[in-house]
N, CA, C and O atoms as a Maestro MAE file, in Angstrom:
{
 s_m_m2io_version
 :::
 2.0.0
}

f_m_ct {
 s_m_title
 :::
 protein
 m_atom[272] {
  # First column is atom index #
  i_m_mmod_type
  r_m_x_coord
  r_m_y_coord
  r_m_z_coord
  i_m_residue_number
  s_m_chain_name
  s_m_pdb_residue_name
  s_m_pdb_atom_name
  i_m_atomic_number
  :::
  1 25 -101.678 93.754 141.110 1 A "MET " " N  " 7
  2 3 -100.435 94.274 141.201 1 A "MET " " CA " 6
  3 2 -99.315 93.498 140.591 1 A "MET " " C  " 6
  4 15 -98.161 93.892 140.759 1 A "MET " " O  " 8
  5 25 -99.544 92.528 139.962 2 A "ALA " " N  " 7
  6 3 -98.710 91.609 139.165 2 A "ALA " " CA " 6
  7 2 -97.738 92.067 138.321 2 A "ALA " " C  " 6
  8 15 -96.608 91.607 138.160 2 A "ALA " " O  " 8
  9 25 -98.394 93.251 137.653 3 A "ARG " " N  " 7
  10 3 -97.735 93.887 136.426 3 A "ARG " " CA " 6
  11 2 -96.932 95.027 136.933 3 A "ARG " " C  " 6
  12 15 -96.285 95.711 136.140 3 A "ARG " " O  " 8
  13 25 -96.934 95.269 138.185 4 A "LEU " " N  " 7
  14 3 -96.126 96.562 138.541 4 A "LEU " " CA " 6
  15 2 -94.735 96.395 138.843 4 A "LEU " " C  " 6
  16 15 -94.453 95.246 139.183 4 A "LEU " " O  " 8
  17 25 -93.859 97.146 138.820 5 A "THR " " N  " 7
  18 3 -92.499 96.988 139.148 5 A "THR " " CA " 6
  19 2 -92.260 97.067 140.910 5 A "THR " " C  " 6
  20 15 -93.060 97.564 141.702 5 A "THR " " O  " 8
  21 25 -91.147 96.533 141.194 6 A "ASN " " N  " 7
  22 3 -90.811 96.432 142.664 6 A "ASN " " CA " 6
  23 2 -90.998 97.690 143.221 6 A "ASN " " C  " 6
  24 15 -91.570 97.765 144.308 6 A "ASN " " O  " 8
  25 25 -90.463 99.063 142.441 7 A "ASP " " N  " 7
  26 3 -90.282 100.217 142.797 7 A "ASP " " CA " 6
  27 2 -91.782 100.581 142.787 7 A "ASP " " C  " 6
  28 15 -92.021 101.142 143.857 7 A "ASP " " O  " 8
  29 25 -92.760 100.505 142.114 8 A "GLU " " N  " 7
  30 3 -94.224 100.841 141.799 8 A "GLU " " CA " 6
  31 2 -94.841 100.077 143.197 8 A "GLU " " C  " 6
  32 15 -95.580 100.730 143.934 8 A "GLU " " O  " 8
  33 25 -94.576 98.979 143.451 9 A "ARG " " N  " 7
  34 3 -95.313 98.309 144.677 9 A "ARG " " CA " 6
  35 2 -94.875 99.033 145.776 9 A "ARG " " C  " 6
  36 15 -95.736 99.547 146.489 9 A "ARG " " O  " 8
  37 25 -93.744 99.169 146.041 10 A "ARG " " N  " 7
  38 3 -93.084 99.867 147.265 10 A "ARG " " CA " 6
  39 2 -93.906 101.353 147.464 10 A "ARG " " C  " 6
  40 15 -94.492 101.684 148.494 10 A "ARG " " O  " 8
  41 25 -93.803 102.127 146.270 11 A "ALA " " N  " 7
  42 3 -94.405 103.166 146.402 11 A "ALA " " CA " 6
  43 2 -95.962 103.294 146.842 11 A "ALA " " C  " 6
  44 15 -96.420 104.076 147.675 11 A "ALA " " O  " 8
  45 25 -96.634 102.363 146.098 12 A "LEU " " N  " 7
  46 3 -98.049 102.277 146.378 12 A "LEU " " CA " 6
  47 2 -98.286 101.868 147.890 12 A "LEU " " C  " 6
  48 15 -99.175 102.441 148.519 12 A "LEU " " O  " 8
  49 25 -97.559 100.949 148.449 13 A "ARG " " N  " 7
  50 3 -97.585 100.408 149.800 13 A "ARG " " CA " 6
  51 2 -97.322 101.746 150.618 13 A "ARG " " C  " 6
  52 15 -98.189 102.175 151.379 13 A "ARG " " O  " 8
  53 25 -96.271 102.308 150.467 14 A "GLU " " N  " 7
  54 3 -96.117 103.576 151.133 14 A "GLU " " CA " 6
  55 2 -96.990 104.382 151.386 14 A "GLU " " C  " 6
  56 15 -97.352 104.623 152.538 14 A "GLU " " O  " 8
  57 25 -97.619 105.099 150.032 15 A "LEU " " N  " 7
  58 3 -98.832 105.728 149.915 15 A "LEU " " CA " 6
  59 2 -100.066 105.240 150.874 15 A "LEU " " C  " 6
  60 15 -100.623 105.987 151.678 15 A "LEU " " O  " 8
  61 25 -100.335 104.146 150.702 16 A "ALA " " N  " 7
  62 3 -101.400 103.476 151.504 16 A "ALA " " CA " 6
  63 2 -101.176 103.383 152.875 16 A "ALA " " C  " 6
  64 15 -102.187 103.318 153.573 16 A "ALA " " O  " 8
  65 25 -100.158 103.364 153.394 17 A "ALA " " N  " 7
  66 3 -99.820 103.549 154.770 17 A "ALA " " CA " 6
  67 2 -99.803 104.745 155.370 17 A "ALA " " C  " 6
  68 15 -99.754 104.817 156.598 17 A "ALA " " O  " 8
  69 25 -99.841 105.791 154.618 18 A "GLN " " N  " 7
  70 3 -99.798 107.186 155.070 18 A "GLN " " CA " 6
  71 2 -101.091 107.650 155.648 18 A "GLN " " C  " 6
  72 15 -102.085 107.083 155.196 18 A "GLN " " O  " 8
  73 25 -101.287 108.588 156.579 19 A "GLN " " N  " 7
  74 3 -102.634 109.168 157.204 19 A "GLN " " CA " 6
  75 2 -103.285 110.077 156.256 19 A "GLN " " C  " 6
  76 15 -102.626 110.982 155.744 19 A "GLN " " O  " 8
  77 25 -104.376 109.929 156.014 20 A "HIS " " N  " 7
  78 3 -105.091 110.888 155.212 20 A "HIS " " CA " 6
  79 2 -106.251 111.330 155.658 20 A "HIS " " C  " 6
  80 15 -107.204 110.601 155.930 20 A "HIS " " O  " 8
  81 25 -106.224 112.852 155.779 21 A "ASP " " N  " 7
  82 3 -107.302 113.374 156.498 21 A "ASP " " CA " 6
  83 2 -108.283 113.972 155.502 21 A "ASP " " C  " 6
  84 15 -107.883 114.741 154.628 21 A "ASP " " O  " 8
  85 25 -109.588 113.622 155.624 22 A "GLU " " N  " 7
  86 3 -110.511 114.077 154.601 22 A "GLU " " CA " 6
  87 2 -111.192 115.299 155.343 22 A "GLU " " C  " 6
  88 15 -111.142 115.540 156.549 22 A "GLU " " O  " 8
  89 25 -111.855 116.030 154.331 23 A "PRO " " N  " 7
  90 3 -112.564 117.340 154.882 23 A "PRO " " CA " 6
  91 2 -113.932 116.692 155.085 23 A "PRO " " C  " 6
  92 15 -114.404 115.799 154.381 23 A "PRO " " O  " 8
  93 25 -114.598 117.363 156.324 24 A "PRO " " N  " 7
  94 3 -116.001 116.870 156.575 24 A "PRO " " CA " 6
  95 2 -116.969 117.116 155.481 24 A "PRO " " C  " 6
  96 15 -116.739 117.990 154.646 24 A "PRO " " O  " 8
  97 25 -117.959 116.444 155.445 25 A "LEU " " N  " 7
  98 3 -118.930 116.372 154.242 25 A "LEU " " CA " 6
  99 2 -119.995 117.499 154.473 25 A "LEU " " C  " 6
  100 15 -120.475 117.840 155.554 25 A "LEU " " O  " 8
  101 25 -120.273 118.026 153.176 26 A "THR " " N  " 7
  102 3 -121.243 119.130 153.326 26 A "THR " " CA " 6
  103 2 -122.415 118.673 153.727 26 A "THR " " C  " 6
  104 15 -122.355 117.530 154.181 26 A "THR " " O  " 8
  105 25 -123.688 119.268 153.720 27 A "ASP " " N  " 7
  106 3 -125.115 119.062 153.966 27 A "ASP " " CA " 6
  107 2 -125.508 118.284 152.659 27 A "ASP " " C  " 6
  108 15 -126.160 117.241 152.616 27 A "ASP " " O  " 8
  109 25 -124.991 118.984 151.611 28 A "ASP " " N  " 7
  110 3 -125.357 118.163 150.270 28 A "ASP " " CA " 6
  111 2 -124.735 116.873 150.013 28 A "ASP " " C  " 6
  112 15 -125.238 116.125 149.175 28 A "ASP " " O  " 8
  113 25 -123.644 116.527 150.681 29 A "GLU " " N  " 7
  114 3 -123.045 115.206 150.508 29 A "GLU " " CA " 6
  115 2 -123.554 114.199 151.632 29 A "GLU " " C  " 6
  116 15 -123.509 112.978 151.485 29 A "GLU " " O  " 8
  117 25 -123.956 114.724 152.569 30 A "ARG " " N  " 7
  118 3 -124.526 113.819 153.631 30 A "ARG " " CA " 6
  119 2 -126.056 113.541 153.499 30 A "ARG " " C  " 6
  120 15 -126.524 112.481 153.915 30 A "ARG " " O  " 8
  121 25 -126.778 114.433 152.957 31 A "PHE " " N  " 7
  122 3 -128.288 113.809 152.892 31 A "PHE " " CA " 6
  123 2 -128.601 113.847 151.373 31 A "PHE " " C  " 6
  124 15 -127.991 114.535 150.553 31 A "PHE " " O  " 8
  125 25 -129.583 113.054 151.126 32 A "VAL " " N  " 7
  126 3 -130.095 112.898 149.860 32 A "VAL " " CA " 6
  127 2 -131.317 113.992 149.718 32 A "VAL " " C  " 6
  128 15 -132.279 113.959 150.485 32 A "VAL " " O  " 8
  129 25 -131.214 114.784 148.861 33 A "ALA " " N  " 7
  130 3 -132.676 115.697 148.752 33 A "ALA " " CA " 6
  131 2 -133.650 115.118 148.385 33 A "ALA " " C  " 6
  132 15 -133.386 114.075 147.787 33 A "ALA " " O  " 8
  133 25 -134.809 115.376 148.500 34 A "PRO " " N  " 7
  134 3 -136.130 114.519 148.049 34 A "PRO " " CA " 6
  135 2 -136.448 114.759 146.701 34 A "PRO " " C  " 6
  136 15 -137.650 114.744 146.439 34 A "PRO " " O  " 8
  137 25 -135.640 114.981 145.761 35 A "THR " " N  " 7
  138 3 -135.973 115.261 144.453 35 A "THR " " CA " 6
  139 2 -135.674 114.087 143.607 35 A "THR " " C  " 6
  140 15 -134.986 113.225 144.153 35 A "THR " " O  " 8
  141 25 -136.071 113.855 142.300 36 A "ALA " " N  " 7
  142 3 -135.835 113.091 141.377 36 A "ALA " " CA " 6
  143 2 -134.312 112.861 141.037 36 A "ALA " " C  " 6
  144 15 -133.672 111.812 141.120 36 A "ALA " " O  " 8
  145 25 -133.860 114.224 140.597 37 A "GLU " " N  " 7
  146 3 -132.512 114.359 140.365 37 A "GLU " " CA " 6
  147 2 -131.461 113.953 141.492 37 A "GLU " " C  " 6
  148 15 -130.396 113.474 141.104 37 A "GLU " " O  " 8
  149 25 -131.682 114.109 142.865 38 A "ALA " " N  " 7
  150 3 -130.741 113.966 143.769 38 A "ALA " " CA " 6
  151 2 -130.793 112.368 143.986 38 A "ALA " " C  " 6
  152 15 -129.778 111.740 144.285 38 A "ALA " " O  " 8
  153 25 -131.813 111.873 143.845 39 A "ARG " " N  " 7
  154 3 -131.929 110.190 144.011 39 A "ARG " " CA " 6
  155 2 -131.293 109.661 142.547 39 A "ARG " " C  " 6
  156 15 -130.882 108.502 142.488 39 A "ARG " " O  " 8
  157 25 -131.239 110.299 141.684 40 A "ALA " " N  " 7
  158 3 -130.340 109.709 140.548 40 A "ALA " " CA " 6
  159 2 -128.975 109.759 140.701 40 A "ALA " " C  " 6
  160 15 -128.213 108.847 140.380 40 A "ALA " " O  " 8
  161 25 -128.607 110.969 141.262 41 A "ARG " " N  " 7
  162 3 -127.216 111.092 141.340 41 A "ARG " " CA " 6
  163 2 -126.655 110.175 142.417 41 A "ARG " " C  " 6
  164 15 -125.548 109.657 142.271 41 A "ARG " " O  " 8
  165 25 -127.495 109.942 143.627 42 A "TYR " " N  " 7
  166 3 -127.262 108.787 144.674 42 A "TYR " " CA " 6
  167 2 -127.052 107.623 144.021 42 A "TYR " " C  " 6
  168 15 -125.975 107.033 144.104 42 A "TYR " " O  " 8
  169 25 -128.212 107.119 143.207 43 A "ILE " " N  " 7
  170 3 -128.206 105.775 142.479 43 A "ILE " " CA " 6
  171 2 -126.918 105.596 141.792 43 A "ILE " " C  " 6
  172 15 -126.258 104.574 141.980 43 A "ILE " " O  " 8
  173 25 -126.495 106.606 140.946 44 A "ARG " " N  " 7
  174 3 -125.421 106.642 140.005 44 A "ARG " " CA " 6
  175 2 -123.973 106.408 140.983 44 A "ARG " " C  " 6
  176 15 -123.068 105.645 140.646 44 A "ARG " " O  " 8
  177 25 -123.972 107.141 142.110 45 A "PHE " " N  " 7
  178 3 -122.871 107.073 143.082 45 A "PHE " " CA " 6
  179 2 -122.841 105.561 143.585 45 A "PHE " " C  " 6
  180 15 -121.800 104.906 143.540 45 A "PHE " " O  " 8
  181 25 -123.990 105.066 144.046 46 A "ALA " " N  " 7
  182 3 -123.912 103.766 144.902 46 A "ALA " " CA " 6
  183 2 -123.628 102.757 143.852 46 A "ALA " " C  " 6
  184 15 -122.856 101.863 144.199 46 A "ALA " " O  " 8
  185 25 -124.030 102.717 142.794 47 A "THR " " N  " 7
  186 3 -123.737 101.858 141.547 47 A "THR " " CA " 6
  187 2 -122.088 101.813 141.122 47 A "THR " " C  " 6
  188 15 -121.549 100.760 140.781 47 A "THR " " O  " 8
  189 25 -121.353 103.142 141.195 48 A "GLU " " N  " 7
  190 3 -120.120 103.237 140.928 48 A "GLU " " CA " 6
  191 2 -119.475 102.644 142.216 48 A "GLU " " C  " 6
  192 15 -118.548 101.853 142.049 48 A "GLU " " O  " 8
  193 25 -119.770 102.869 143.162 49 A "ALA " " N  " 7
  194 3 -119.085 102.522 144.540 49 A "ALA " " CA " 6
  195 2 -119.277 100.948 144.690 49 A "ALA " " C  " 6
  196 15 -118.339 100.326 145.188 49 A "ALA " " O  " 8
  197 25 -120.225 100.374 144.364 50 A "SER " " N  " 7
  198 3 -120.361 98.945 144.449 50 A "SER " " CA " 6
  199 2 -119.530 98.159 143.565 50 A "SER " " C  " 6
  200 15 -119.423 96.946 143.746 50 A "SER " " O  " 8
  201 25 -118.793 98.892 142.404 51 A "ARG " " N  " 7
  202 3 -118.121 98.189 141.606 51 A "ARG " " CA " 6
  203 2 -116.665 98.011 142.138 51 A "ARG " " C  " 6
  204 15 -115.796 97.402 141.514 51 A "ARG " " O  " 8
  205 25 -116.486 98.600 143.345 52 A "PHE " " N  " 7
  206 3 -114.943 98.339 143.879 52 A "PHE " " CA " 6
  207 2 -114.587 96.994 144.643 52 A "PHE " " C  " 6
  208 15 -113.493 96.480 144.877 52 A "PHE " " O  " 8
  209 25 -115.999 96.562 144.982 53 A "TYR " " N  " 7
  210 3 -115.813 95.432 146.095 53 A "TYR " " CA " 6
  211 2 -115.989 94.097 145.181 53 A "TYR " " C  " 6
  212 15 -117.004 93.946 144.502 53 A "TYR " " O  " 8
  213 25 -115.187 93.364 145.198 54 A "ARG " " N  " 7
  214 3 -115.310 91.997 144.321 54 A "ARG " " CA " 6
  215 2 -115.807 91.133 144.980 54 A "ARG " " C  " 6
  216 15 -116.678 90.442 144.452 54 A "ARG " " O  " 8
  217 25 -115.399 90.879 146.406 55 A "GLY " " N  " 7
  218 3 -116.195 89.825 147.283 55 A "GLY " " CA " 6
  219 2 -115.069 88.680 147.195 55 A "GLY " " C  " 6
  220 15 -114.033 88.798 146.541 55 A "GLY " " O  " 8
  221 25 -115.382 87.712 147.849 56 A "ASP " " N  " 7
  222 3 -114.958 86.138 147.723 56 A "ASP " " CA " 6
  223 2 -115.720 85.306 147.151 56 A "ASP " " C  " 6
  224 15 -116.897 85.067 147.423 56 A "ASP " " O  " 8
  225 25 -115.182 84.927 146.487 57 A "LYS " " N  " 7
  226 3 -116.030 83.868 145.523 57 A "LYS " " CA " 6
  227 2 -115.357 82.579 145.435 57 A "LYS " " C  " 6
  228 15 -114.288 82.390 144.854 57 A "LYS " " O  " 8
  229 25 -116.005 81.762 146.009 58 A "PRO " " N  " 7
  230 3 -115.468 80.269 146.138 58 A "PRO " " CA " 6
  231 2 -115.273 79.713 144.925 58 A "PRO " " C  " 6
  232 15 -115.894 80.093 143.933 58 A "PRO " " O  " 8
  233 25 -114.342 78.709 144.905 59 A "VAL " " N  " 7
  234 3 -113.775 77.951 143.524 59 A "VAL " " CA " 6
  235 2 -114.344 76.561 143.801 59 A "VAL " " C  " 6
  236 15 -113.968 75.868 144.747 59 A "VAL " " O  " 8
  237 25 -115.182 76.235 143.006 60 A "ARG " " N  " 7
  238 3 -115.831 74.878 143.164 60 A "ARG " " CA " 6
  239 2 -115.348 73.896 141.960 60 A "ARG " " C  " 6
  240 15 -115.783 74.003 140.814 60 A "ARG " " O  " 8
  241 25 -114.468 73.001 142.335 61 A "PHE " " N  " 7
  242 3 -114.085 72.228 141.257 61 A "PHE " " CA " 6
  243 2 -115.122 70.725 141.210 61 A "PHE " " C  " 6
  244 15 -114.875 69.654 141.764 61 A "PHE " " O  " 8
  245 25 -116.201 71.044 140.445 62 A "VAL " " N  " 7
  246 3 -117.282 70.133 140.227 62 A "VAL " " CA " 6
  247 2 -117.826 70.197 138.913 62 A "VAL " " C  " 6
  248 15 -117.833 71.160 138.146 62 A "VAL " " O  " 8
  249 25 -118.312 68.971 138.736 63 A "GLY " " N  " 7
  250 3 -118.805 68.936 137.094 63 A "GLY " " CA " 6
  251 2 -117.870 68.167 136.129 63 A "GLY " " C  " 6
  252 15 -116.909 67.563 136.604 63 A "GLY " " O  " 8
  253 25 -118.067 68.162 135.010 64 A "ASN " " N  " 7
  254 3 -117.223 67.536 134.039 64 A "ASN " " CA " 6
  255 2 -116.735 68.516 133.057 64 A "ASN " " C  " 6
  256 15 -116.148 68.077 132.067 64 A "ASN " " O  " 8
  257 25 -116.907 69.873 133.205 65 A "HIS " " N  " 7
  258 3 -116.257 70.430 132.002 65 A "HIS " " CA " 6
  259 2 -115.429 71.592 132.953 65 A "HIS " " C  " 6
  260 15 -115.365 72.717 132.457 65 A "HIS " " O  " 8
  261 25 -114.914 71.421 134.040 66 A "TRP " " N  " 7
  262 3 -113.857 72.595 134.592 66 A "TRP " " CA " 6
  263 2 -112.340 72.253 134.288 66 A "TRP " " C  " 6
  264 15 -111.932 71.111 134.499 66 A "TRP " " O  " 8
  265 25 -111.705 73.001 133.913 67 A "LYS " " N  " 7
  266 3 -110.181 73.128 133.757 67 A "LYS " " CA " 6
  267 2 -109.436 73.730 134.463 67 A "LYS " " C  " 6
  268 15 -109.870 74.746 135.005 67 A "LYS " " O  " 8
  269 25 -108.149 73.339 134.686 68 A "LEU " " N  " 7
  270 3 -107.123 74.103 135.557 68 A "LEU " " CA " 6
  271 2 -106.414 74.879 134.474 68 A "LEU " " C  " 6
  272 15 -105.491 75.640 134.763 68 A "LEU " " O  " 8
  :::
 }
 m_bond[271] {
  # First column is bond index #
  i_m_from
  i_m_to
  i_m_order
  :::
  1 1 2 1
  2 2 3 1
  3 3 4 2
  4 3 5 1
  5 5 6 1
  6 6 7 1
  7 7 8 2
  8 7 9 1
  9 9 10 1
  10 10 11 1
  11 11 12 2
  12 11 13 1
  13 13 14 1
  14 14 15 1
  15 15 16 2
  16 15 17 1
  17 17 18 1
  18 18 19 1
  19 19 20 2
  20 19 21 1
  21 21 22 1
  22 22 23 1
  23 23 24 2
  24 23 25 1
  25 25 26 1
  26 26 27 1
  27 27 28 2
  28 27 29 1
  29 29 30 1
  30 30 31 1
  31 31 32 2
  32 31 33 1
  33 33 34 1
  34 34 35 1
  35 35 36 2
  36 35 37 1
  37 37 38 1
  38 38 39 1
  39 39 40 2
  40 39 41 1
  41 41 42 1
  42 42 43 1
  43 43 44 2
  44 43 45 1
  45 45 46 1
  46 46 47 1
  47 47 48 2
  48 47 49 1
  49 49 50 1
  50 50 51 1
  51 51 52 2
  52 51 53 1
  53 53 54 1
  54 54 55 1
  55 55 56 2
  56 55 57 1
  57 57 58 1
  58 58 59 1
  59 59 60 2
  60 59 61 1
  61 61 62 1
  62 62 63 1
  63 63 64 2
  64 63 65 1
  65 65 66 1
  66 66 67 1
  67 67 68 2
  68 67 69 1
  69 69 70 1
  70 70 71 1
  71 71 72 2
  72 71 73 1
  73 73 74 1
  74 74 75 1
  75 75 76 2
  76 75 77 1
  77 77 78 1
  78 78 79 1
  79 79 80 2
  80 79 81 1
  81 81 82 1
  82 82 83 1
  83 83 84 2
  84 83 85 1
  85 85 86 1
  86 86 87 1
  87 87 88 2
  88 87 89 1
  89 89 90 1
  90 90 91 1
  91 91 92 2
  92 91 93 1
  93 93 94 1
  94 94 95 1
  95 95 96 2
  96 95 97 1
  97 97 98 1
  98 98 99 1
  99 99 100 2
  100 99 101 1
  101 101 102 1
  102 102 103 1
  103 103 104 2
  104 103 105 1
  105 105 106 1
  106 106 107 1
  107 107 108 2
  108 107 109 1
  109 109 110 1
  110 110 111 1
  111 111 112 2
  112 111 113 1
  113 113 114 1
  114 114 115 1
  115 115 116 2
  116 115 117 1
  117 117 118 1
  118 118 119 1
  119 119 120 2
  120 119 121 1
  121 121 122 1
  122 122 123 1
  123 123 124 2
  124 123 125 1
  125 125 126 1
  126 126 127 1
  127 127 128 2
  128 127 129 1
  129 129 130 1
  130 130 131 1
  131 131 132 2
  132 131 133 1
  133 133 134 1
  134 134 135 1
  135 135 136 2
  136 135 137 1
  137 137 138 1
  138 138 139 1
  139 139 140 2
  140 139 141 1
  141 141 142 1
  142 142 143 1
  143 143 144 2
  144 143 145 1
  145 145 146 1
  146 146 147 1
  147 147 148 2
  148 147 149 1
  149 149 150 1
  150 150 151 1
  151 151 152 2
  152 151 153 1
  153 153 154 1
  154 154 155 1
  155 155 156 2
  156 155 157 1
  157 157 158 1
  158 158 159 1
  159 159 160 2
  160 159 161 1
  161 161 162 1
  162 162 163 1
  163 163 164 2
  164 163 165 1
  165 165 166 1
  166 166 167 1
  167 167 168 2
  168 167 169 1
  169 169 170 1
  170 170 171 1
  171 171 172 2
  172 171 173 1
  173 173 174 1
  174 174 175 1
  175 175 176 2
  176 175 177 1
  177 177 178 1
  178 178 179 1
  179 179 180 2
  180 179 181 1
  181 181 182 1
  182 182 183 1
  183 183 184 2
  184 183 185 1
  185 185 186 1
  186 186 187 1
  187 187 188 2
  188 187 189 1
  189 189 190 1
  190 190 191 1
  191 191 192 2
  192 191 193 1
  193 193 194 1
  194 194 195 1
  195 195 196 2
  196 195 197 1
  197 197 198 1
  198 198 199 1
  199 199 200 2
  200 199 201 1
  201 201 202 1
  202 202 203 1
  203 203 204 2
  204 203 205 1
  205 205 206 1
  206 206 207 1
  207 207 208 2
  208 207 209 1
  209 209 210 1
  210 210 211 1
  211 211 212 2
  212 211 213 1
  213 213 214 1
  214 214 215 1
  215 215 216 2
  216 215 217 1
  217 217 218 1
  218 218 219 1
  219 219 220 2
  220 219 221 1
  221 221 222 1
  222 222 223 1
  223 223 224 2
  224 223 225 1
  225 225 226 1
  226 226 227 1
  227 227 228 2
  228 227 229 1
  229 229 230 1
  230 230 231 1
  231 231 232 2
  232 231 233 1
  233 233 234 1
  234 234 235 1
  235 235 236 2
  236 235 237 1
  237 237 238 1
  238 238 239 1
  239 239 240 2
  240 239 241 1
  241 241 242 1
  242 242 243 1
  243 243 244 2
  244 243 245 1
  245 245 246 1
  246 246 247 1
  247 247 248 2
  248 247 249 1
  249 249 250 1
  250 250 251 1
  251 251 252 2
  252 251 253 1
  253 253 254 1
  254 254 255 1
  255 255 256 2
  256 255 257 1
  257 257 258 1
  258 258 259 1
  259 259 260 2
  260 259 261 1
  261 261 262 1
  262 262 263 1
  263 263 264 2
  264 263 265 1
  265 265 266 1
  266 266 267 1
  267 267 268 2
  268 267 269 1
  269 269 270 1
  270 270 271 1
  271 271 272 2
  :::
 }
}
């Protein structure tokens, strides 16, 4: 968010605070069919979804080659 303007940050925070109602999932979305194509679709979905989480990575200032 460092490159957003103050108005853009405010608008993004207001949007995030709003209630979002999602439609219920269909059977096709809830269950993975026992076919190779369905498994491939699920693997692609899981791969894309995993890219959103960055996690907490500790910073270790050890060794002789680190710089600030």
